PDB file of C-alpha atoms in Angstrom:
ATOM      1  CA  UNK Y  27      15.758  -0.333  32.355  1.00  0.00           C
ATOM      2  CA  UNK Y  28      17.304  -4.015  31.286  1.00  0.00           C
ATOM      3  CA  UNK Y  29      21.070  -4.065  31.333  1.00  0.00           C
ATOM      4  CA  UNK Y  30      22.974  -4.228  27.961  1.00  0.00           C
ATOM      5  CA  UNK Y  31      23.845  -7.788  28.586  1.00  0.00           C
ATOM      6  CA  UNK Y  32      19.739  -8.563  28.344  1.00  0.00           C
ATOM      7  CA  UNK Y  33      19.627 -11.901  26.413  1.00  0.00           C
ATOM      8  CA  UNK Y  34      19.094 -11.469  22.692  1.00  0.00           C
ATOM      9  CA  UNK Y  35      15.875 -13.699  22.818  1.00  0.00           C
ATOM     10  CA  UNK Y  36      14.988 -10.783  25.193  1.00  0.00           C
ATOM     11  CA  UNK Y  37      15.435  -7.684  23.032  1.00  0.00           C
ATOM     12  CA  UNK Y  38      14.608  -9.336  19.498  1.00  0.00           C
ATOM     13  CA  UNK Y  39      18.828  -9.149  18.579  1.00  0.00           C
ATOM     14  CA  UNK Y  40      18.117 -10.339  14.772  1.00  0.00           C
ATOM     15  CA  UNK Y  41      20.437 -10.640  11.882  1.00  0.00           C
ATOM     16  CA  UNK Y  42      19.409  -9.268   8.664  1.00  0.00           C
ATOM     17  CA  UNK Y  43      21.332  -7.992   5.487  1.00  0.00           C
ATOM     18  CA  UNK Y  44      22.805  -4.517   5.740  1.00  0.00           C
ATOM     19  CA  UNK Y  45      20.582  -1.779   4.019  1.00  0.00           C
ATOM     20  CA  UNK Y  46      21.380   1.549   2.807  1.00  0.00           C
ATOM     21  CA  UNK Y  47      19.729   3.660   6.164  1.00  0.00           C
ATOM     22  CA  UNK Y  48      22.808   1.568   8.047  1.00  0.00           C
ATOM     23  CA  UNK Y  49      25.069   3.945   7.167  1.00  0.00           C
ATOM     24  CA  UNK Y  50      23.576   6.547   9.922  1.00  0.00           C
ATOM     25  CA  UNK Y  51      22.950   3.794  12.769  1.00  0.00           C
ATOM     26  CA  UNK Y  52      26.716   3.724  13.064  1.00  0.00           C
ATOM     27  CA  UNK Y  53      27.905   1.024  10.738  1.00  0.00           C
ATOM     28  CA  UNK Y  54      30.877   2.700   9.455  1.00  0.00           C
ATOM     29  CA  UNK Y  55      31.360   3.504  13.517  1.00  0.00           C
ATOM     30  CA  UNK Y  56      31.310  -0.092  14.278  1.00  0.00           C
ATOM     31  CA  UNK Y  57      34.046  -1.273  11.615  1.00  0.00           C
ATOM     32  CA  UNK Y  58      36.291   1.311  13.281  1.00  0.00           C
ATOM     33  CA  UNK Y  59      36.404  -0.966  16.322  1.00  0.00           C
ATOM     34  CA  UNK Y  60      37.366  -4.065  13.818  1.00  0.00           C
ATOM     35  CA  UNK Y  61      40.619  -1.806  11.632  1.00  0.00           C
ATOM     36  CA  UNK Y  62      40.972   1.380   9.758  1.00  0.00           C
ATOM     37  CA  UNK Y  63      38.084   2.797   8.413  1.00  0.00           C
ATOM     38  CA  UNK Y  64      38.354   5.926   6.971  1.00  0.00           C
ATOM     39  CA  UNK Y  65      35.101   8.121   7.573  1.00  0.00           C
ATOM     40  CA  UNK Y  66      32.608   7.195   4.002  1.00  0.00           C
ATOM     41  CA  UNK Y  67      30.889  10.231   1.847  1.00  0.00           C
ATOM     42  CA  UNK Y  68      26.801   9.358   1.620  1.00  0.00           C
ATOM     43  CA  UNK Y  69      27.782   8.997  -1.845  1.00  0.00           C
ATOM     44  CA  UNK Y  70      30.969   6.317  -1.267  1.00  0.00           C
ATOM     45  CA  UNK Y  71      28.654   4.446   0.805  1.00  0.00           C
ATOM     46  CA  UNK Y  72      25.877   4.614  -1.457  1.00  0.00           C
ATOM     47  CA  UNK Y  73      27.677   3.728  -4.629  1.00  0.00           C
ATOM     48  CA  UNK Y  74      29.424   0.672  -2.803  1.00  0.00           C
ATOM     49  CA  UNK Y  75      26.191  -0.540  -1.887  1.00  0.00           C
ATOM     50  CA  UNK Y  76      24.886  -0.528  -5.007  1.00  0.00           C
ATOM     51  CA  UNK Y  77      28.143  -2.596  -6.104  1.00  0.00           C
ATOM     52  CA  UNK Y  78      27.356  -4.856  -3.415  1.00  0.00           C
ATOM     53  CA  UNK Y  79      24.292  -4.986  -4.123  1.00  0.00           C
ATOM     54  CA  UNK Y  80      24.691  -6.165  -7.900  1.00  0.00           C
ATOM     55  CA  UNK Y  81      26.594  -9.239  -6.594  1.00  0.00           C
ATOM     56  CA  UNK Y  82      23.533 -10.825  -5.053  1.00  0.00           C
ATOM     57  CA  UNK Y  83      23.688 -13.482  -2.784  1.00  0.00           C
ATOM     58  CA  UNK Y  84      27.709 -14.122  -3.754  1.00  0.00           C
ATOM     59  CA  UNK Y  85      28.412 -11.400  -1.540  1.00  0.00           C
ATOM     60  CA  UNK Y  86      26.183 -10.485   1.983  1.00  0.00           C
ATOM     61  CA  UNK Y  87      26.863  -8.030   4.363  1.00  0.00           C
ATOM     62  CA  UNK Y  88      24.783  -8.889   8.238  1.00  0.00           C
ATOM     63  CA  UNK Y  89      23.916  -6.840  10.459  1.00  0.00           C
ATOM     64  CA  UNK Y  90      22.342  -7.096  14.234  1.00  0.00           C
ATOM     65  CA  UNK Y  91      20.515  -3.947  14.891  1.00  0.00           C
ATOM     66  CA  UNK Y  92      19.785  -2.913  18.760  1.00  0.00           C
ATOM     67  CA  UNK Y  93      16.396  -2.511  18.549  1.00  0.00           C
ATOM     68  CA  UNK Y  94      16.090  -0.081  21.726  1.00  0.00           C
ATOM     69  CA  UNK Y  95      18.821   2.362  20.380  1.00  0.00           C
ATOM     70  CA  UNK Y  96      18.651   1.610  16.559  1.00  0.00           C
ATOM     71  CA  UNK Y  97      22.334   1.682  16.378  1.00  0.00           C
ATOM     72  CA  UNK Y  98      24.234  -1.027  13.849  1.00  0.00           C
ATOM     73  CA  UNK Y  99      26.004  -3.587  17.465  1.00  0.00           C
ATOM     74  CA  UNK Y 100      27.143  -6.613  15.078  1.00  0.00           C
ATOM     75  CA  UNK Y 101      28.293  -7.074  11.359  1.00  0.00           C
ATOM     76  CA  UNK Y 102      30.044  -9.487   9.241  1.00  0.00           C
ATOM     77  CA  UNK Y 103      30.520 -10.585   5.744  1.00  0.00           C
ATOM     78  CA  UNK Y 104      30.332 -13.624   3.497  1.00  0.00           C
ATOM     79  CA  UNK Y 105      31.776 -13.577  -0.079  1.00  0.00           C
ATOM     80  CA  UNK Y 106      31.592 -16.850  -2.511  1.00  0.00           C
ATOM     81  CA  UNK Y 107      34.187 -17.740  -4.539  1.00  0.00           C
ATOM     82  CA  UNK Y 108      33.803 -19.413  -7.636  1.00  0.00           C
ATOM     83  CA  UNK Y 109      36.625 -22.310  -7.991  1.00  0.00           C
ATOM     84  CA  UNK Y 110      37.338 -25.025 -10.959  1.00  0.00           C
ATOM     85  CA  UNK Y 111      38.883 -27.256  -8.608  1.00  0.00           C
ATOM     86  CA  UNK Y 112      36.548 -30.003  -6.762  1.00  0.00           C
ATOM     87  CA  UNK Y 113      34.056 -30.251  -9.424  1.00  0.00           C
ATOM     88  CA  UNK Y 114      33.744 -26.344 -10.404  1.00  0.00           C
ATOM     89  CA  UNK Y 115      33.182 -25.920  -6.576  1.00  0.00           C
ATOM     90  CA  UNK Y 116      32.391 -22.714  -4.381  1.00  0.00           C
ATOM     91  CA  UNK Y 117      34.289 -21.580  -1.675  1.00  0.00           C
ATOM     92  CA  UNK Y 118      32.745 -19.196   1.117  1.00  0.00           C
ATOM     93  CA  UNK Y 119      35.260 -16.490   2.690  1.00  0.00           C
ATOM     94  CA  UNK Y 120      33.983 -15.010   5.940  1.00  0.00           C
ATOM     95  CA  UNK Y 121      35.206 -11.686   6.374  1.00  0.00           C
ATOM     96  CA  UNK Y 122      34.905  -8.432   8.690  1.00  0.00           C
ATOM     97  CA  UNK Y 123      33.042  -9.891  11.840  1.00  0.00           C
ATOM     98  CA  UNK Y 124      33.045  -7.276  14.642  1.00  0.00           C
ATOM     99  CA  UNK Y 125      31.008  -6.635  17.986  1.00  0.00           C
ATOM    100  CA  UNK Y 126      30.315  -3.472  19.609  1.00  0.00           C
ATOM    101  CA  UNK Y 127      32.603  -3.610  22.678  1.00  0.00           C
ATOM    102  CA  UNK Y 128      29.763  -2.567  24.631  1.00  0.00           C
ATOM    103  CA  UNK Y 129      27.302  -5.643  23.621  1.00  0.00           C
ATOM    104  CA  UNK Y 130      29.878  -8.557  24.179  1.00  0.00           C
ATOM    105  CA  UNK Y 131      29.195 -11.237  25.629  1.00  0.00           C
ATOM    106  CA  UNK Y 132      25.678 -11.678  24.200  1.00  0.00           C
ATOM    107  CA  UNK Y 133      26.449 -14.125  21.507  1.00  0.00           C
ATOM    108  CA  UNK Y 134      26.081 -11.524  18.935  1.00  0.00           C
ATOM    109  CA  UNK Y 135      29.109 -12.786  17.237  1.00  0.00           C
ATOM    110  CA  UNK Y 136      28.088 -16.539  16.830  1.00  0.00           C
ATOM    111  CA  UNK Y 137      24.664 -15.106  15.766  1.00  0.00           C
ATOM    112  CA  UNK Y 138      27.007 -13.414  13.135  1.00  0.00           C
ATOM    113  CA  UNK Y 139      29.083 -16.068  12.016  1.00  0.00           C
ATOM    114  CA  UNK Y 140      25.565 -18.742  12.361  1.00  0.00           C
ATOM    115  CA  UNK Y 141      24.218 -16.693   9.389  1.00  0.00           C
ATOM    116  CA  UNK Y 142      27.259 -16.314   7.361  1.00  0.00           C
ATOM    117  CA  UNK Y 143      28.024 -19.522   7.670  1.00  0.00           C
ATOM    118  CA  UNK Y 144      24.573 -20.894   6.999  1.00  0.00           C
ATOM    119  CA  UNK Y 145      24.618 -18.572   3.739  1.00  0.00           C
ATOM    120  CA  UNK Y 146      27.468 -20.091   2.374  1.00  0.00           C
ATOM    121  CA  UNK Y 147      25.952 -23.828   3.018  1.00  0.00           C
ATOM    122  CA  UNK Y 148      22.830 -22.562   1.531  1.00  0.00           C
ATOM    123  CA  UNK Y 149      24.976 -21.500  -1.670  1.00  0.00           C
ATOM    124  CA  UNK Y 150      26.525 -24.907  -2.118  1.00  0.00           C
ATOM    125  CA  UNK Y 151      29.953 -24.275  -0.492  1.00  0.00           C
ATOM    126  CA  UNK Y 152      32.091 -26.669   0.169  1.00  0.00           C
ATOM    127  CA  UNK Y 153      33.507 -25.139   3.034  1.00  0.00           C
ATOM    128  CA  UNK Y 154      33.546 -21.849   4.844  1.00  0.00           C
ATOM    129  CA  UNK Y 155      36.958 -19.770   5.342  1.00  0.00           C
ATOM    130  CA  UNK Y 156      38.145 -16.893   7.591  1.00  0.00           C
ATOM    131  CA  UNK Y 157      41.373 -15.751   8.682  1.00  0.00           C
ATOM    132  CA  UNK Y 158      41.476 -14.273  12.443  1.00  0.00           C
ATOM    133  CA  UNK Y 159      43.747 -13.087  14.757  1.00  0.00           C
ATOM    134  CA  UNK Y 160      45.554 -15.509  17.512  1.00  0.00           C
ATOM    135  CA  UNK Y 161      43.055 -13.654  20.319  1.00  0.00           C
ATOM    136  CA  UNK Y 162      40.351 -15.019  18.423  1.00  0.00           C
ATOM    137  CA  UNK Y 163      40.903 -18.307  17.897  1.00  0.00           C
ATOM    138  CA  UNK Y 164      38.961 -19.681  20.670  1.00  0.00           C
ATOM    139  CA  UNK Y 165      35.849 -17.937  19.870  1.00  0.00           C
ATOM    140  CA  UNK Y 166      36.042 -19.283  16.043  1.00  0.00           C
ATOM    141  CA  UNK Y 167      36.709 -23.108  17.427  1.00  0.00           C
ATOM    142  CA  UNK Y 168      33.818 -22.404  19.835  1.00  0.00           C
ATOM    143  CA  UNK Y 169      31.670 -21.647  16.463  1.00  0.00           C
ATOM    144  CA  UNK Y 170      33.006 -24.815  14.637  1.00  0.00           C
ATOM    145  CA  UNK Y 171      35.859 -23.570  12.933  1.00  0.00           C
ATOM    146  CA  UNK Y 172      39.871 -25.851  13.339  1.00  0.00           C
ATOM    147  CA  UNK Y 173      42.670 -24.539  12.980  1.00  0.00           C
ATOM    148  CA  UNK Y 174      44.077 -25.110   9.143  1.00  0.00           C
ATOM    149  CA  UNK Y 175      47.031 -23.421   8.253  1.00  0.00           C
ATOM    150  CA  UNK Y 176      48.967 -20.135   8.100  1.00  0.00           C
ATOM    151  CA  UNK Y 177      47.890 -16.956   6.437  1.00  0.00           C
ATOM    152  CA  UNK Y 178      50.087 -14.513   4.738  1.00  0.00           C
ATOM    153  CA  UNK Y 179      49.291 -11.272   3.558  1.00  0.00           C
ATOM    154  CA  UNK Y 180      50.858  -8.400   1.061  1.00  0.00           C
ATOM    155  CA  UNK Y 181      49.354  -5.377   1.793  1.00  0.00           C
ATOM    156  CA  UNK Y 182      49.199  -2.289  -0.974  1.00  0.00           C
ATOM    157  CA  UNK Y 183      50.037   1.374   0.562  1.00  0.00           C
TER     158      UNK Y 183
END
């Protein structure tokens, strides 16, 4: 049996867009490693999809998928906002990027933020955003990102 740090060339580790079945190969699971994340009704998920769905390419979910266990090991999101400044331009915001713990290490998360980031090029961005956490700074330079300003948040109870 390969070990779980087999290189992703190895065991086919693609990205792809999240689909509906994702729900019950532990994608709801794997956010619960990222923040809180209530458990999600078939029917939540479902209809949240379909929401997500309707936005097209202005909003994509990835996903890597283990392909020996089936089980959801990588996700993260891209949404495109729609600006008037710089010449009516677009804006990509990179959100919710989370690793199993047990499949660090295998570049799964640059494989993440790769695609997202590609997407937003692809979309005619004029840049890619994300807001991380001090611990994860490194890994974001190591993808390309710098250091820009502060964030602030106001969060709703």
């Amino acid at each position: 049996m390969q070990s779980p740090n087999a290189s992703s060339e190895e065991r086919r580790l693609e990205v792809r867009k999240l689909e509906i079945s994702d729900k019950n190969k532990g994608f709801i699971e794997l956010l619960q490693q990222l923040t809180v994340c209530d458990s999600v009704t078939d029917k939540d998920f479902e209809d949240r999809f379909q929401e997500l769905i309707a936005l097209g390419d202005d909003h994509v979910i990835c996903v890597i998928e283990d392909d020996r266990s089936g089980k959801i090991i990588a996700t993260g999101s891209v949404f495109i906002e729609k600006k008037f400044i710089r010449n009516c331009g677009k804006a990509g915001h990179i959100e919710d990027v989370v690793v199993d713990s047990n499949a660090r290490g295998m570049q799964l998360g640059k494989k993440i933020v790769e695609f997202l980031t590609n997407h937003a090029r692809a979309m005619g961005c004029y840049k890619v955003i994300l807001d991380c956490s001090v611990e994860n700074r490194g890994f974001y330079e190591k993808c390309g990102f710098e250091h820009k300003a502060i964030q602030m948040a106001k969060y709703f109870s």
